[in-house]
């Protein structure tokens, strides 16, 4: 057809007669051209004329024929030219196929043959690809018009597909080598590729580029001419085979590693393999496979035998944790988090290890502890019965050891915590799951240890009392931080509260610690635990501050009065709100120890007047309050004058000595008694007791501190033994000498130490009492809100409500419920199993 | 190159690509000129809006359409600015 610019006849006339002739002419042109193209002889061809030829054919509705013809031509080309070449190539190197399953030949030989085959195949493929691109170009009009309209696969796809059908899937046989067997070329290629990969895994060097070329070919070929993306030959045929082979390989490798029994080697090996496979995918295979092969490696090398590897003796996870093998743990974490998002395996072992190490701390503690404790325990027992004060007159070795044990325990726990924190941040990327697992185990073992609350409080006590002096802010900061960390683990927070209150009271009253550090710590507790937890502590601080002001204003008041009677005695007073302070300090629990009402100490008249004067002053602003004087908790500074000893002309005894004695309040009271005595007069224990009315145990302690240690022996004792008995006699030691002016009688009640067993039971009993009230309140609160509840629901709610303070006993809750039933706060609902109703 | 026909012609190892000359015996000079004008017009305006229409004389219309088909510009022409 010729088109002329100024004629307007229909373009596509149905011309039939000349068509076939035209077609033949055009086809002839194209056929020759295609043959030329195959022979790489295309440079003389005019694209325009060829394009025009196919254009004409299509315009004349002969597209179908052209399509078929081209296909036929290509098929023939393959049959006649390409296939014989490939077949020859494969036949010559067929050995390699057989050799894949036939050991004995060296890798080198196999590799060379394989490479030859692959290269040949690749060359044919490249040629074909170039040719087909050109053919598709000149047949562009066909492609654009006919195949699109006829919904046929494009001619390019079809001709490219021919390579698959006629080369790859062509069946060959070699009677000489493999009699009776046939195989297709595709199979050969796959075998060679897998063999190559295997060689590379074993450490040989292979031609990665060649492999990549072949896999690229497989990626460009599809199962059908429709060219569906997921039907690439690479994906449908090669990849599954590859994955299967890899799986087998890694399975046996994993077993080998397990037999060798070195988890470190396993970790590093696995890491290397993963890296290798990733690399292989980018250099030799296809990135499409990355995920799949990674999964295979993960499954076979990690998941399959994970537990066995972790449990390995000497190199498993336990050893890694114990020896701080951070690198190993880091790799391990990486690997495990690949296969298991929940990291259960890690979690389990980690938790178990924390528990074991935690319990070990307790065990070593017990072992070191029991060398001395018998004496301490019995002494403690006596004192516990006494109540009030738990420190001893003499700092007993056992007590000190127990305190040391408490501190050792806390230190050990903190060290353990540090260890796992380091592991967590260095190796586990602060993983949340593992973090909570560790936290849980820590709080588990800490709470399994029944004295943890007490020990933590003691630890804080010790640090605040002794440790903070001369420490920098940062060090203080770390101590505070540690304290809070431990506190977080405790579940019986009310127990801790009780101990801390007691210890804090002592520190405050004896001025043993720095106020701002104390406050800082309590402030942190508040942020951590909430208001109700620190209420009492803050009350204590407030009392201290108010008392300071009060003492000051009282002093001013006295000065203004010009009272000559009291001016020789300075009074520093702490007015304590009884609710905020521990009963032990307040001496309130005397009733519980069976002494009836607490006997008041008989103060010397000077003191008595002072007390009355202060009371009057106190009531001026605050009427209706009652002050109780607590002798156990106070101290007094006494200026003593020791007379010149007649007959001694030299040395310190020859002149009058003035000393300032710092003693407990009771000590002061006792010493005042001797003021009125003549020289050389003796007082018996009973006399002192009747005159002062100090409880016996307290008196023993007071007298011990005044008469036993040589540095503060202002009283003489008869007989001169190491302990005070109720039958002893005492006298003023006129010959007392000291190098220092200020003397501190060993303060009896200021050391906080571990409680003895009975004392401990006592504390627990008291704590249980408090708990009972708290549980009562919780039950009533819940019932008031919910009106009706079953027993289980109620129990669950109570536990949930109290979780922040302590873990209530189920049996305790049950008992409280029964108690509330009797007291008619709630009633049983008839007919239902264990359900209650709130009674307004 | 928006015309696949021209692209194929000049990209491959064919004579046109080697010599740099393309002959189109099917079409007369004014038509080829129009095609060239269109290609230029397309190139200049491809990313712009409110582009004036390309002026095509009525007597050339039919053949231009035919040429557009030959050069593979049909769908492109429809989408053209």
XYZ file of C-alpha atoms in Angstrom, chain A residues 461-745:
285
model
C 20.955 2.662 106.605
C 24.549 1.612 106.478
C 25.279 3.680 103.428
C 23.593 6.787 104.682
C 25.183 6.529 108.071
C 28.734 5.720 107.255
C 29.211 5.694 103.584
C 28.165 9.117 102.462
C 30.693 11.138 104.312
C 33.302 12.420 101.950
C 31.646 11.003 98.921
C 31.003 13.007 95.833
C 27.555 13.822 94.564
C 27.791 11.197 91.883
C 28.652 8.478 94.335
C 25.759 9.488 96.514
C 23.663 9.450 93.420
C 24.650 5.891 92.557
C 23.935 4.688 96.046
C 20.511 6.252 95.950
C 19.898 4.806 92.547
C 20.879 1.353 93.708
C 18.627 1.614 96.695
C 15.692 2.490 94.505
C 16.483 -0.308 92.087
C 16.324 -2.849 94.867
C 13.226 -1.318 96.279
C 11.522 -1.786 92.969
C 11.989 -5.535 93.241
C 10.514 -5.910 96.673
C 6.966 -7.084 96.697
C 6.409 -6.777 100.417
C 6.744 -3.044 100.376
C 4.937 -2.631 103.664
C 7.581 -4.717 105.397
C 10.213 -2.505 103.945
C 8.281 0.540 105.001
C 8.219 -0.729 108.544
C 11.938 -1.406 108.663
C 12.840 1.763 106.913
C 10.723 3.767 109.298
C 12.512 2.240 112.213
C 15.951 2.735 110.777
C 15.185 6.211 109.591
C 13.898 7.178 113.028
C 17.168 6.171 114.589
C 19.176 8.011 112.035
C 17.174 11.142 112.471
C 17.126 11.125 116.257
C 20.813 10.490 116.521
C 21.718 12.844 113.765
C 23.524 10.146 111.924
C 22.937 11.138 108.388
C 22.646 14.101 106.143
C 19.196 15.460 105.931
C 19.200 16.405 102.303
C 20.329 12.969 101.208
C 17.608 11.412 103.288
C 15.068 13.704 101.754
C 16.319 13.047 98.286
C 15.997 9.325 98.808
C 12.491 9.626 100.162
C 11.566 11.884 97.285
C 12.684 9.173 94.913
C 10.723 6.571 96.770
C 7.692 8.741 96.353
C 8.102 8.951 92.609
C 8.650 5.221 92.507
C 6.062 4.001 94.973
C 3.532 6.759 95.356
C 2.465 9.090 98.105
C 1.009 6.724 100.627
C 4.298 4.901 100.864
C 6.375 7.870 101.925
C 3.737 9.709 103.920
C 5.159 8.650 107.241
C 8.745 9.349 106.266
C 7.851 12.827 105.220
C 5.959 13.299 108.447
C 9.119 12.355 110.259
C 11.123 14.942 108.388
C 8.521 17.521 109.160
C 8.601 16.652 112.852
C 12.336 17.047 112.843
C 12.135 20.462 111.296
C 9.357 21.642 113.568
C 11.279 20.374 116.561
C 14.306 22.349 115.545
C 12.275 25.516 115.441
C 10.575 24.595 118.646
C 13.818 24.032 120.519
C 15.101 27.302 119.235
C 12.059 29.268 120.279
C 12.025 27.503 123.618
C 15.588 28.544 124.212
C 14.655 32.097 123.351
C 11.690 31.814 125.645
C 13.842 30.627 128.515
C 16.385 33.351 127.943
C 13.667 35.948 128.021
C 12.303 34.544 131.241
C 15.690 34.811 132.732
C 14.998 31.607 134.555
C 18.095 30.933 136.517
C 17.078 27.447 137.418
C 17.183 25.915 133.955
C 19.839 27.919 132.240
C 22.479 25.382 132.979
C 20.606 22.772 131.035
C 20.151 23.166 127.329
C 17.215 21.306 125.961
C 17.081 20.076 122.425
C 13.812 18.376 121.875
C 12.220 16.345 119.146
C 8.475 16.401 119.219
C 7.389 13.393 117.243
C 3.943 12.721 115.930
C 3.279 9.236 117.150
C 1.594 8.111 113.958
C 4.609 8.772 111.838
C 7.207 7.162 113.963
C 7.791 3.495 114.555
C 6.314 2.196 117.795
C 9.638 0.693 118.806
C 11.164 4.136 118.956
C 8.134 5.583 120.661
C 8.240 2.877 123.286
C 4.593 2.254 122.671
C 4.801 -1.452 122.357
C 5.647 -2.070 125.973
C 2.121 -3.242 126.583
C 2.556 -6.059 124.167
C 5.476 -7.497 126.025
C 3.375 -8.110 129.111
C 4.591 -5.341 131.375
C 1.201 -3.741 131.631
C 1.307 -0.015 131.304
C 4.641 1.423 130.491
C 6.395 2.549 133.581
C 7.614 6.084 133.389
C 11.165 6.741 134.197
C 11.692 8.820 137.287
C 13.665 11.802 136.178
C 15.859 13.782 138.535
C 14.178 16.953 139.805
C 16.265 19.264 137.595
C 15.112 17.438 134.522
C 11.591 17.199 135.803
C 11.431 20.961 136.137
C 12.826 21.378 132.705
C 10.213 19.034 131.295
C 7.413 20.856 132.998
C 8.685 24.184 131.839
C 8.867 22.964 128.286
C 5.428 21.390 128.475
C 3.966 24.660 129.615
C 5.721 26.453 126.825
C 4.537 23.870 124.323
C 0.919 24.074 125.392
C 0.829 27.812 125.033
C 0.344 27.489 121.306
C -1.052 24.016 121.126
C -3.540 23.264 123.810
C -4.786 19.813 124.479
C -1.709 17.952 123.347
C -0.020 15.329 125.369
C 3.705 14.918 125.436
C 5.248 11.637 126.388
C 8.906 11.668 127.218
C 10.811 8.889 125.548
C 14.001 8.318 127.422
C 15.294 5.554 125.247
C 15.702 7.669 122.203
C 17.501 10.676 123.597
C 21.024 11.600 124.500
C 22.459 14.046 126.958
C 25.685 15.957 127.206
C 26.868 16.188 130.782
C 29.718 18.248 132.031
C 31.390 16.267 134.748
C 34.006 17.436 137.095
C 36.313 14.791 138.421
C 38.006 15.964 141.585
C 41.668 16.016 142.237
C 42.760 12.768 143.786
C 44.542 13.316 147.005
C 48.004 11.897 147.170
C 48.677 12.039 143.470
C 51.006 14.866 142.650
C 51.894 14.007 139.075
C 49.958 12.970 136.007
C 46.433 13.789 135.067
C 45.047 12.615 138.373
C 46.796 15.392 140.195
C 44.417 18.067 139.019
C 40.757 18.546 138.556
C 39.480 17.189 135.227
C 36.501 18.441 133.271
C 34.955 16.187 130.734
C 31.917 16.389 128.572
C 30.125 13.110 128.593
C 27.734 12.210 125.884
C 25.389 9.549 127.167
C 21.881 8.349 126.578
C 19.039 9.965 128.452
C 18.856 7.022 130.807
C 22.589 7.253 131.269
C 22.156 10.831 132.282
C 19.447 9.917 134.737
C 21.636 7.242 136.278
C 24.654 9.508 136.528
C 22.623 12.197 138.227
C 21.952 9.718 141.017
C 25.615 9.609 141.814
C 25.747 13.391 142.059
C 24.184 13.218 145.472
C 26.362 10.420 146.750
C 29.334 10.788 148.903
C 32.678 9.501 147.637
C 33.103 5.785 147.799
C 29.416 5.092 148.320
C 27.959 2.243 146.306
C 24.563 1.757 144.769
C 23.179 -1.675 144.005
C 21.468 -2.446 140.780
C 18.106 -2.699 142.531
C 18.566 0.633 144.194
C 19.250 2.293 140.919
C 16.279 0.572 139.419
C 13.865 1.689 142.113
C 15.179 5.199 142.067
C 14.920 5.632 138.344
C 12.229 3.147 137.363
C 14.120 2.429 134.147
C 13.110 -0.939 132.682
C 15.552 -3.614 133.608
C 16.875 -4.373 130.170
C 17.423 -0.723 129.410
C 19.136 -0.247 132.701
C 21.479 -3.128 132.106
C 22.477 -1.617 128.851
C 22.875 1.835 130.235
C 25.025 0.636 133.091
C 27.118 -1.496 130.781
C 27.964 1.475 128.646
C 28.970 3.473 131.682
C 30.902 0.866 133.570
C 32.464 -1.594 131.165
C 34.332 0.077 128.258
C 37.494 1.641 129.596
C 37.121 4.827 127.595
C 33.913 5.742 129.289
C 34.189 3.993 132.598
C 32.808 6.732 134.800
C 31.219 4.181 137.105
C 32.949 1.462 139.020
C 31.320 -1.888 139.108
C 31.529 -4.609 141.666
C 32.328 -7.363 140.853
C 34.440 -6.355 137.908
C 33.030 -8.638 135.187
C 32.371 -8.102 131.550
C 28.633 -7.944 131.925
C 26.119 -6.268 134.161
C 24.016 -8.436 136.487
C 21.123 -7.407 138.656
C 23.202 -8.161 141.731
C 26.027 -5.796 140.872
C 26.983 -2.682 142.768
C 28.122 0.587 141.290
C 30.099 3.599 142.469
C 31.392 6.835 140.987
C 34.803 6.426 139.459
C 36.614 9.404 140.837
C 39.862 8.266 139.210
C 38.453 8.427 135.720
C 40.927 9.744 133.183
C 40.485 10.380 129.525
C 42.699 11.924 126.884
C 39.861 13.715 125.208
C 37.577 16.286 126.696
C 34.526 15.029 124.940
C 33.687 11.462 125.665
C 31.028 9.453 124.034
C 29.672 6.564 125.945
